[in-house]
Amino acid sequence: MAGKGFFDGFLDSVDVFRESIWQTLFMTGISLVVAGVLGLALGIALYATRPGNLFGSRWVFGIIGFVVNLVRPIPFVIFLAAISPLQRVVVGTTIGTTAVTFAISLAAAFAVARIVEQSLVNVDPGVVEAARAVGAGRVSILLKVVVPEGLGPLVLGYTFIFIGIVDMSAQASLVGGGGLGEYAITYGSQRYDNGIIVVSVVAIVVIVQVGQLVGNRIARGVMRR
């Protein structure tokens, strides 16, 4: 009787593998969009309310900064447990792909906020002063001058967050969220099937590499404009 091949386990579960890839892409894509929008709003608010800036307010800046700093360092595994009551209210459940996507979106938004703030802070102050000199309003300066000027670093920052979100999606197995992480653990690690683990790792690496490549090309195009 012939021995079991290295990838036989993968071939037997290829349908599960396809479903896992879809779940990973779903969690990553939705989370990137939601976290991108929420984080952008928070990051712009942090930049604009810095003392001495366009809408400088020590109190507002301090409050937003405190909330961001409070959430951002929490490990995602602990964050998942901490927001389970909110997940139950908003999503209706604390397990599954949708619940994990909600958690990833929130966790990533606070990381995006700092990236946006840092990207905008590096915008040349001379550009802002020039816009002020020609009578542009504060909102107009913020949205039509500062954000476009910081767009290149912003795209690179979002690419960095994309990779972090893929990493968080791999932890979805902790709450039955599916994805390649759960596939690797349930079908690979728990069954001592190294072939499935290898395939899962390769799939995640490919997703990350494609995301990085796309992000780099977009950033390069934005910076050359």
PDB file of C-alpha atoms in Angstrom:
ATOM      1  CA  MET A   1       0.000   0.000   0.000  1.00  0.00           C
ATOM      2  CA  ALA A   2       1.498   3.300  -1.048  1.00  0.00           C
ATOM      3  CA  GLY A   3       2.278   5.829   1.722  1.00  0.00           C
ATOM      4  CA  LYS A   4       0.405   9.100   2.060  1.00  0.00           C
ATOM      5  CA  GLY A   5       1.822  11.898  -0.084  1.00  0.00           C
ATOM      6  CA  PHE A   6       2.968  15.230   1.420  1.00  0.00           C
ATOM      7  CA  PHE A   7       0.128  17.190  -0.199  1.00  0.00           C
ATOM      8  CA  ASP A   8      -2.584  14.501  -0.081  1.00  0.00           C
ATOM      9  CA  GLY A   9      -4.234  16.224   2.887  1.00  0.00           C
ATOM     10  CA  PHE A  10      -4.330  19.486   0.954  1.00  0.00           C
ATOM     11  CA  LEU A  11      -5.770  17.799  -2.133  1.00  0.00           C
ATOM     12  CA  ASP A  12      -8.466  16.165   0.006  1.00  0.00           C
ATOM     13  CA  SER A  13      -9.429  19.543   1.512  1.00  0.00           C
ATOM     14  CA  VAL A  14      -8.951  21.817  -1.487  1.00  0.00           C
ATOM     15  CA  ASP A  15     -12.567  23.038  -1.269  1.00  0.00           C
ATOM     16  CA  VAL A  16     -11.984  24.131   2.321  1.00  0.00           C
ATOM     17  CA  PHE A  17      -8.765  25.819   1.200  1.00  0.00           C
ATOM     18  CA  ARG A  18     -10.626  27.827  -1.447  1.00  0.00           C
ATOM     19  CA  GLU A  19     -13.258  28.861   1.073  1.00  0.00           C
ATOM     20  CA  SER A  20     -10.502  29.852   3.517  1.00  0.00           C
ATOM     21  CA  ILE A  21      -8.841  32.081   0.920  1.00  0.00           C
ATOM     22  CA  TRP A  22     -12.157  33.783   0.236  1.00  0.00           C
ATOM     23  CA  GLN A  23     -12.740  34.316   3.974  1.00  0.00           C
ATOM     24  CA  THR A  24      -9.247  35.788   4.398  1.00  0.00           C
ATOM     25  CA  LEU A  25      -9.728  38.136   1.430  1.00  0.00           C
ATOM     26  CA  PHE A  26     -13.184  39.129   2.738  1.00  0.00           C
ATOM     27  CA  MET A  27     -11.898  39.916   6.232  1.00  0.00           C
ATOM     28  CA  THR A  28      -8.860  41.759   4.876  1.00  0.00           C
ATOM     29  CA  GLY A  29     -10.675  43.749   2.186  1.00  0.00           C
ATOM     30  CA  ILE A  30     -13.637  44.895   4.280  1.00  0.00           C
ATOM     31  CA  SER A  31     -11.441  45.674   7.278  1.00  0.00           C
ATOM     32  CA  LEU A  32      -9.005  47.686   5.159  1.00  0.00           C
ATOM     33  CA  VAL A  33     -11.811  49.824   3.742  1.00  0.00           C
ATOM     34  CA  VAL A  34     -13.617  50.391   7.065  1.00  0.00           C
ATOM     35  CA  ALA A  35     -10.431  50.923   9.073  1.00  0.00           C
ATOM     36  CA  GLY A  36      -9.083  53.118   6.291  1.00  0.00           C
ATOM     37  CA  VAL A  37     -12.071  55.465   6.439  1.00  0.00           C
ATOM     38  CA  LEU A  38     -12.333  55.565  10.254  1.00  0.00           C
ATOM     39  CA  GLY A  39      -8.580  55.865  10.688  1.00  0.00           C
ATOM     40  CA  LEU A  40      -8.353  58.599   8.073  1.00  0.00           C
ATOM     41  CA  ALA A  41     -10.988  60.651   9.913  1.00  0.00           C
ATOM     42  CA  LEU A  42      -9.248  60.130  13.266  1.00  0.00           C
ATOM     43  CA  GLY A  43      -5.817  60.853  11.787  1.00  0.00           C
ATOM     44  CA  ILE A  44      -6.965  64.066  10.121  1.00  0.00           C
ATOM     45  CA  ALA A  45      -8.586  65.122  13.399  1.00  0.00           C
ATOM     46  CA  LEU A  46      -5.334  64.430  15.260  1.00  0.00           C
ATOM     47  CA  TYR A  47      -3.323  66.461  12.751  1.00  0.00           C
ATOM     48  CA  ALA A  48      -5.769  69.360  12.563  1.00  0.00           C
ATOM     49  CA  THR A  49      -6.212  69.739  16.334  1.00  0.00           C
ATOM     50  CA  ARG A  50      -2.527  69.618  17.237  1.00  0.00           C
ATOM     51  CA  PRO A  51      -1.726  72.747  19.258  1.00  0.00           C
ATOM     52  CA  GLY A  52      -0.818  75.564  16.876  1.00  0.00           C
ATOM     53  CA  ASN A  53      -2.241  73.765  13.846  1.00  0.00           C
ATOM     54  CA  LEU A  54      -5.254  74.598  11.644  1.00  0.00           C
ATOM     55  CA  PHE A  55      -7.874  73.742  14.313  1.00  0.00           C
ATOM     56  CA  GLY A  56      -5.488  73.624  17.241  1.00  0.00           C
ATOM     57  CA  SER A  57      -7.141  72.499  20.488  1.00  0.00           C
ATOM     58  CA  ARG A  58      -5.092  71.002  23.276  1.00  0.00           C
ATOM     59  CA  TRP A  59      -8.171  69.364  24.816  1.00  0.00           C
ATOM     60  CA  VAL A  60      -9.560  67.770  21.668  1.00  0.00           C
ATOM     61  CA  PHE A  61      -6.118  66.634  20.547  1.00  0.00           C
ATOM     62  CA  GLY A  62      -5.429  65.208  24.003  1.00  0.00           C
ATOM     63  CA  ILE A  63      -8.727  63.298  24.170  1.00  0.00           C
ATOM     64  CA  ILE A  64      -8.416  61.778  20.690  1.00  0.00           C
ATOM     65  CA  GLY A  65      -4.765  60.961  21.285  1.00  0.00           C
ATOM     66  CA  PHE A  66      -5.586  59.322  24.622  1.00  0.00           C
ATOM     67  CA  VAL A  67      -8.253  57.087  23.060  1.00  0.00           C
ATOM     68  CA  VAL A  68      -5.955  56.084  20.206  1.00  0.00           C
ATOM     69  CA  ASN A  69      -3.064  55.361  22.571  1.00  0.00           C
ATOM     70  CA  LEU A  70      -5.394  53.415  24.860  1.00  0.00           C
ATOM     71  CA  VAL A  71      -6.584  50.994  22.186  1.00  0.00           C
ATOM     72  CA  ARG A  72      -3.616  50.719  19.831  1.00  0.00           C
ATOM     73  CA  PRO A  73      -1.199  48.769  22.086  1.00  0.00           C
ATOM     74  CA  ILE A  74      -3.766  46.102  23.030  1.00  0.00           C
ATOM     75  CA  PRO A  75      -2.826  42.729  21.482  1.00  0.00           C
ATOM     76  CA  PHE A  76      -5.499  41.652  19.008  1.00  0.00           C
ATOM     77  CA  VAL A  77      -6.249  38.440  20.892  1.00  0.00           C
ATOM     78  CA  ILE A  78      -7.112  40.428  24.025  1.00  0.00           C
ATOM     79  CA  PHE A  79      -8.917  43.076  21.963  1.00  0.00           C
ATOM     80  CA  LEU A  80     -11.173  40.338  20.554  1.00  0.00           C
ATOM     81  CA  ALA A  81     -12.243  39.343  24.049  1.00  0.00           C
ATOM     82  CA  ALA A  82     -12.583  42.935  25.258  1.00  0.00           C
ATOM     83  CA  ILE A  83     -15.012  44.062  22.560  1.00  0.00           C
ATOM     84  CA  SER A  84     -17.187  40.943  22.555  1.00  0.00           C
ATOM     85  CA  PRO A  85     -20.122  42.823  24.198  1.00  0.00           C
ATOM     86  CA  LEU A  86     -19.943  45.468  21.449  1.00  0.00           C
ATOM     87  CA  GLN A  87     -19.716  42.749  18.791  1.00  0.00           C
ATOM     88  CA  ARG A  88     -22.882  41.160  20.192  1.00  0.00           C
ATOM     89  CA  VAL A  89     -24.728  44.488  19.990  1.00  0.00           C
ATOM     90  CA  VAL A  90     -23.529  45.540  16.526  1.00  0.00           C
ATOM     91  CA  VAL A  91     -23.053  42.238  14.689  1.00  0.00           C
ATOM     92  CA  GLY A  92     -25.306  40.010  16.798  1.00  0.00           C
ATOM     93  CA  THR A  93     -22.598  37.435  17.492  1.00  0.00           C
ATOM     94  CA  THR A  94     -19.051  37.145  18.799  1.00  0.00           C
ATOM     95  CA  ILE A  95     -17.979  34.294  16.537  1.00  0.00           C
ATOM     96  CA  GLY A  96     -17.610  33.864  12.808  1.00  0.00           C
ATOM     97  CA  THR A  97     -16.069  35.786   9.928  1.00  0.00           C
ATOM     98  CA  THR A  98     -18.336  38.840  10.237  1.00  0.00           C
ATOM     99  CA  ALA A  99     -17.627  39.254  13.946  1.00  0.00           C
ATOM    100  CA  VAL A 100     -13.877  39.014  13.355  1.00  0.00           C
ATOM    101  CA  THR A 101     -14.091  41.500  10.473  1.00  0.00           C
ATOM    102  CA  PHE A 102     -15.816  43.979  12.788  1.00  0.00           C
ATOM    103  CA  ALA A 103     -13.095  43.527  15.417  1.00  0.00           C
ATOM    104  CA  ILE A 104     -10.259  43.850  12.906  1.00  0.00           C
ATOM    105  CA  SER A 105     -11.793  47.008  11.440  1.00  0.00           C
ATOM    106  CA  LEU A 106     -11.908  48.688  14.848  1.00  0.00           C
ATOM    107  CA  ALA A 107      -8.445  47.560  15.922  1.00  0.00           C
ATOM    108  CA  ALA A 108      -6.851  48.611  12.640  1.00  0.00           C
ATOM    109  CA  ALA A 109      -8.608  52.006  12.599  1.00  0.00           C
ATOM    110  CA  PHE A 110      -6.603  53.216  15.591  1.00  0.00           C
ATOM    111  CA  ALA A 111      -3.345  52.114  13.987  1.00  0.00           C
ATOM    112  CA  VAL A 112      -4.344  53.846  10.745  1.00  0.00           C
ATOM    113  CA  ALA A 113      -5.071  57.041  12.701  1.00  0.00           C
ATOM    114  CA  ARG A 114      -1.460  57.363  13.857  1.00  0.00           C
ATOM    115  CA  ILE A 115      -0.121  56.556  10.390  1.00  0.00           C
ATOM    116  CA  VAL A 116      -2.337  59.248   8.852  1.00  0.00           C
ATOM    117  CA  GLU A 117      -1.303  61.771  11.488  1.00  0.00           C
ATOM    118  CA  GLN A 118       2.406  61.077  10.994  1.00  0.00           C
ATOM    119  CA  SER A 119       2.045  61.264   7.205  1.00  0.00           C
ATOM    120  CA  LEU A 120       0.310  64.638   7.392  1.00  0.00           C
ATOM    121  CA  VAL A 121       2.706  66.069   9.973  1.00  0.00           C
ATOM    122  CA  ASN A 122       5.538  65.528   7.490  1.00  0.00           C
ATOM    123  CA  VAL A 123       3.846  67.748   4.897  1.00  0.00           C
ATOM    124  CA  ASP A 124       5.971  70.833   4.249  1.00  0.00           C
ATOM    125  CA  PRO A 125       4.615  73.676   6.472  1.00  0.00           C
ATOM    126  CA  GLY A 126       5.563  76.078   3.700  1.00  0.00           C
ATOM    127  CA  VAL A 127       2.825  74.612   1.512  1.00  0.00           C
ATOM    128  CA  VAL A 128       0.251  75.316   4.232  1.00  0.00           C
ATOM    129  CA  GLU A 129       1.549  78.846   4.710  1.00  0.00           C
ATOM    130  CA  ALA A 130       1.381  79.471   0.957  1.00  0.00           C
ATOM    131  CA  ALA A 131      -2.260  78.320   0.926  1.00  0.00           C
ATOM    132  CA  ARG A 132      -3.005  80.614   3.880  1.00  0.00           C
ATOM    133  CA  ALA A 133      -1.308  83.503   2.105  1.00  0.00           C
ATOM    134  CA  VAL A 134      -3.693  83.238  -0.842  1.00  0.00           C
ATOM    135  CA  GLY A 135      -6.707  83.248   1.497  1.00  0.00           C
ATOM    136  CA  ALA A 136      -7.663  79.587   1.493  1.00  0.00           C
ATOM    137  CA  GLY A 137      -9.941  78.489   4.363  1.00  0.00           C
ATOM    138  CA  ARG A 138      -8.814  76.010   7.007  1.00  0.00           C
ATOM    139  CA  VAL A 139     -11.036  73.178   5.797  1.00  0.00           C
ATOM    140  CA  SER A 140      -9.953  73.807   2.233  1.00  0.00           C
ATOM    141  CA  ILE A 141      -6.275  73.793   3.242  1.00  0.00           C
ATOM    142  CA  LEU A 142      -6.772  70.569   5.166  1.00  0.00           C
ATOM    143  CA  LEU A 143      -8.630  68.648   2.469  1.00  0.00           C
ATOM    144  CA  LYS A 144      -7.255  70.188  -0.722  1.00  0.00           C
ATOM    145  CA  VAL A 145      -3.649  70.854   0.260  1.00  0.00           C
ATOM    146  CA  VAL A 146      -2.474  68.836   3.265  1.00  0.00           C
ATOM    147  CA  VAL A 147      -4.139  65.484   2.483  1.00  0.00           C
ATOM    148  CA  PRO A 148      -3.131  65.449  -1.212  1.00  0.00           C
ATOM    149  CA  GLU A 149       0.448  66.432  -0.285  1.00  0.00           C
ATOM    150  CA  GLY A 150       0.637  63.531   2.166  1.00  0.00           C
ATOM    151  CA  LEU A 151      -1.012  61.021  -0.161  1.00  0.00           C
ATOM    152  CA  GLY A 152       2.159  59.129  -1.136  1.00  0.00           C
ATOM    153  CA  PRO A 153       3.204  58.301   2.452  1.00  0.00           C
ATOM    154  CA  LEU A 154      -0.466  57.604   3.230  1.00  0.00           C
ATOM    155  CA  VAL A 155      -0.618  54.902   0.556  1.00  0.00           C
ATOM    156  CA  LEU A 156       2.553  53.308   1.909  1.00  0.00           C
ATOM    157  CA  GLY A 157       1.052  53.458   5.395  1.00  0.00           C
ATOM    158  CA  TYR A 158      -2.115  51.751   4.229  1.00  0.00           C
ATOM    159  CA  THR A 159       0.009  49.064   2.582  1.00  0.00           C
ATOM    160  CA  PHE A 160       1.710  48.484   5.932  1.00  0.00           C
ATOM    161  CA  ILE A 161      -1.674  48.217   7.623  1.00  0.00           C
ATOM    162  CA  PHE A 162      -2.861  45.755   4.965  1.00  0.00           C
ATOM    163  CA  ILE A 163      -0.135  43.354   6.043  1.00  0.00           C
ATOM    164  CA  GLY A 164      -1.090  43.827   9.685  1.00  0.00           C
ATOM    165  CA  ILE A 165      -4.723  43.088   8.864  1.00  0.00           C
ATOM    166  CA  VAL A 166      -3.757  39.859   7.091  1.00  0.00           C
ATOM    167  CA  ASP A 167      -1.893  38.913  10.266  1.00  0.00           C
ATOM    168  CA  MET A 168      -4.963  39.680  12.398  1.00  0.00           C
ATOM    169  CA  SER A 169      -7.218  37.697  10.052  1.00  0.00           C
ATOM    170  CA  ALA A 170      -4.982  34.669  10.638  1.00  0.00           C
ATOM    171  CA  GLN A 171      -6.012  34.817  14.298  1.00  0.00           C
ATOM    172  CA  ALA A 172      -9.673  34.462  13.316  1.00  0.00           C
ATOM    173  CA  SER A 173      -9.507  30.779  14.229  1.00  0.00           C
ATOM    174  CA  LEU A 174      -9.698  31.787  17.899  1.00  0.00           C
ATOM    175  CA  VAL A 175     -13.374  32.647  17.442  1.00  0.00           C
ATOM    176  CA  GLY A 176     -14.237  30.381  14.535  1.00  0.00           C
ATOM    177  CA  GLY A 177     -13.744  33.157  12.023  1.00  0.00           C
ATOM    178  CA  GLY A 178     -12.424  30.907   9.283  1.00  0.00           C
ATOM    179  CA  GLY A 179      -9.690  31.982   6.898  1.00  0.00           C
ATOM    180  CA  LEU A 180      -6.274  30.551   6.188  1.00  0.00           C
ATOM    181  CA  GLY A 181      -5.224  30.724   9.833  1.00  0.00           C
ATOM    182  CA  GLU A 182      -8.046  28.448  10.922  1.00  0.00           C
ATOM    183  CA  TYR A 183      -7.416  26.163   7.946  1.00  0.00           C
ATOM    184  CA  ALA A 184      -3.731  25.833   8.885  1.00  0.00           C
ATOM    185  CA  ILE A 185      -4.531  25.074  12.529  1.00  0.00           C
ATOM    186  CA  THR A 186      -7.579  22.838  12.127  1.00  0.00           C
ATOM    187  CA  TYR A 187      -6.546  20.873   9.049  1.00  0.00           C
ATOM    188  CA  GLY A 188      -2.796  21.275   9.355  1.00  0.00           C
ATOM    189  CA  SER A 189      -1.431  21.600  12.869  1.00  0.00           C
ATOM    190  CA  GLN A 190      -4.092  19.582  14.710  1.00  0.00           C
ATOM    191  CA  ARG A 191      -3.804  16.744  12.165  1.00  0.00           C
ATOM    192  CA  TYR A 192      -0.005  16.921  11.959  1.00  0.00           C
ATOM    193  CA  ASP A 193      -0.331  17.636   8.228  1.00  0.00           C
ATOM    194  CA  ASN A 194       2.694  19.717   7.286  1.00  0.00           C
ATOM    195  CA  GLY A 195       1.624  19.860   3.647  1.00  0.00           C
ATOM    196  CA  ILE A 196      -1.451  21.903   4.560  1.00  0.00           C
ATOM    197  CA  ILE A 197       0.620  24.183   6.797  1.00  0.00           C
ATOM    198  CA  VAL A 198       3.076  24.819   3.968  1.00  0.00           C
ATOM    199  CA  VAL A 199       0.287  25.562   1.484  1.00  0.00           C
ATOM    200  CA  SER A 200      -1.384  27.938   3.970  1.00  0.00           C
ATOM    201  CA  VAL A 201       1.856  29.815   4.618  1.00  0.00           C
ATOM    202  CA  VAL A 202       2.562  30.124   0.894  1.00  0.00           C
ATOM    203  CA  ALA A 203      -0.987  31.435   0.270  1.00  0.00           C
ATOM    204  CA  ILE A 204      -0.629  34.090   2.991  1.00  0.00           C
ATOM    205  CA  VAL A 205       2.797  35.119   1.690  1.00  0.00           C
ATOM    206  CA  VAL A 206       1.396  35.457  -1.839  1.00  0.00           C
ATOM    207  CA  ILE A 207      -1.510  37.627  -0.598  1.00  0.00           C
ATOM    208  CA  VAL A 208       0.899  39.866   1.333  1.00  0.00           C
ATOM    209  CA  GLN A 209       3.331  40.137  -1.589  1.00  0.00           C
ATOM    210  CA  VAL A 210       0.566  41.059  -4.024  1.00  0.00           C
ATOM    211  CA  GLY A 211      -0.779  43.667  -1.587  1.00  0.00           C
ATOM    212  CA  GLN A 212       2.704  45.115  -1.080  1.00  0.00           C
ATOM    213  CA  LEU A 213       3.343  45.237  -4.829  1.00  0.00           C
ATOM    214  CA  VAL A 214       0.049  46.997  -5.543  1.00  0.00           C
ATOM    215  CA  GLY A 215       0.608  49.455  -2.687  1.00  0.00           C
ATOM    216  CA  ASN A 216       4.137  50.278  -3.832  1.00  0.00           C
ATOM    217  CA  ARG A 217       2.997  50.894  -7.404  1.00  0.00           C
ATOM    218  CA  ILE A 218       0.127  53.143  -6.330  1.00  0.00           C
ATOM    219  CA  ALA A 219       2.428  55.121  -4.002  1.00  0.00           C
ATOM    220  CA  ARG A 220       5.034  55.474  -6.744  1.00  0.00           C
ATOM    221  CA  GLY A 221       2.398  56.751  -9.155  1.00  0.00           C
ATOM    222  CA  VAL A 222       1.048  59.237  -6.602  1.00  0.00           C
ATOM    223  CA  MET A 223       4.510  60.580  -5.754  1.00  0.00           C
ATOM    224  CA  ARG A 224       5.389  61.125  -9.419  1.00  0.00           C
ATOM    225  CA  ARG A 225       2.277  63.138 -10.219  1.00  0.00           C
TER     226      ARG A 225
END
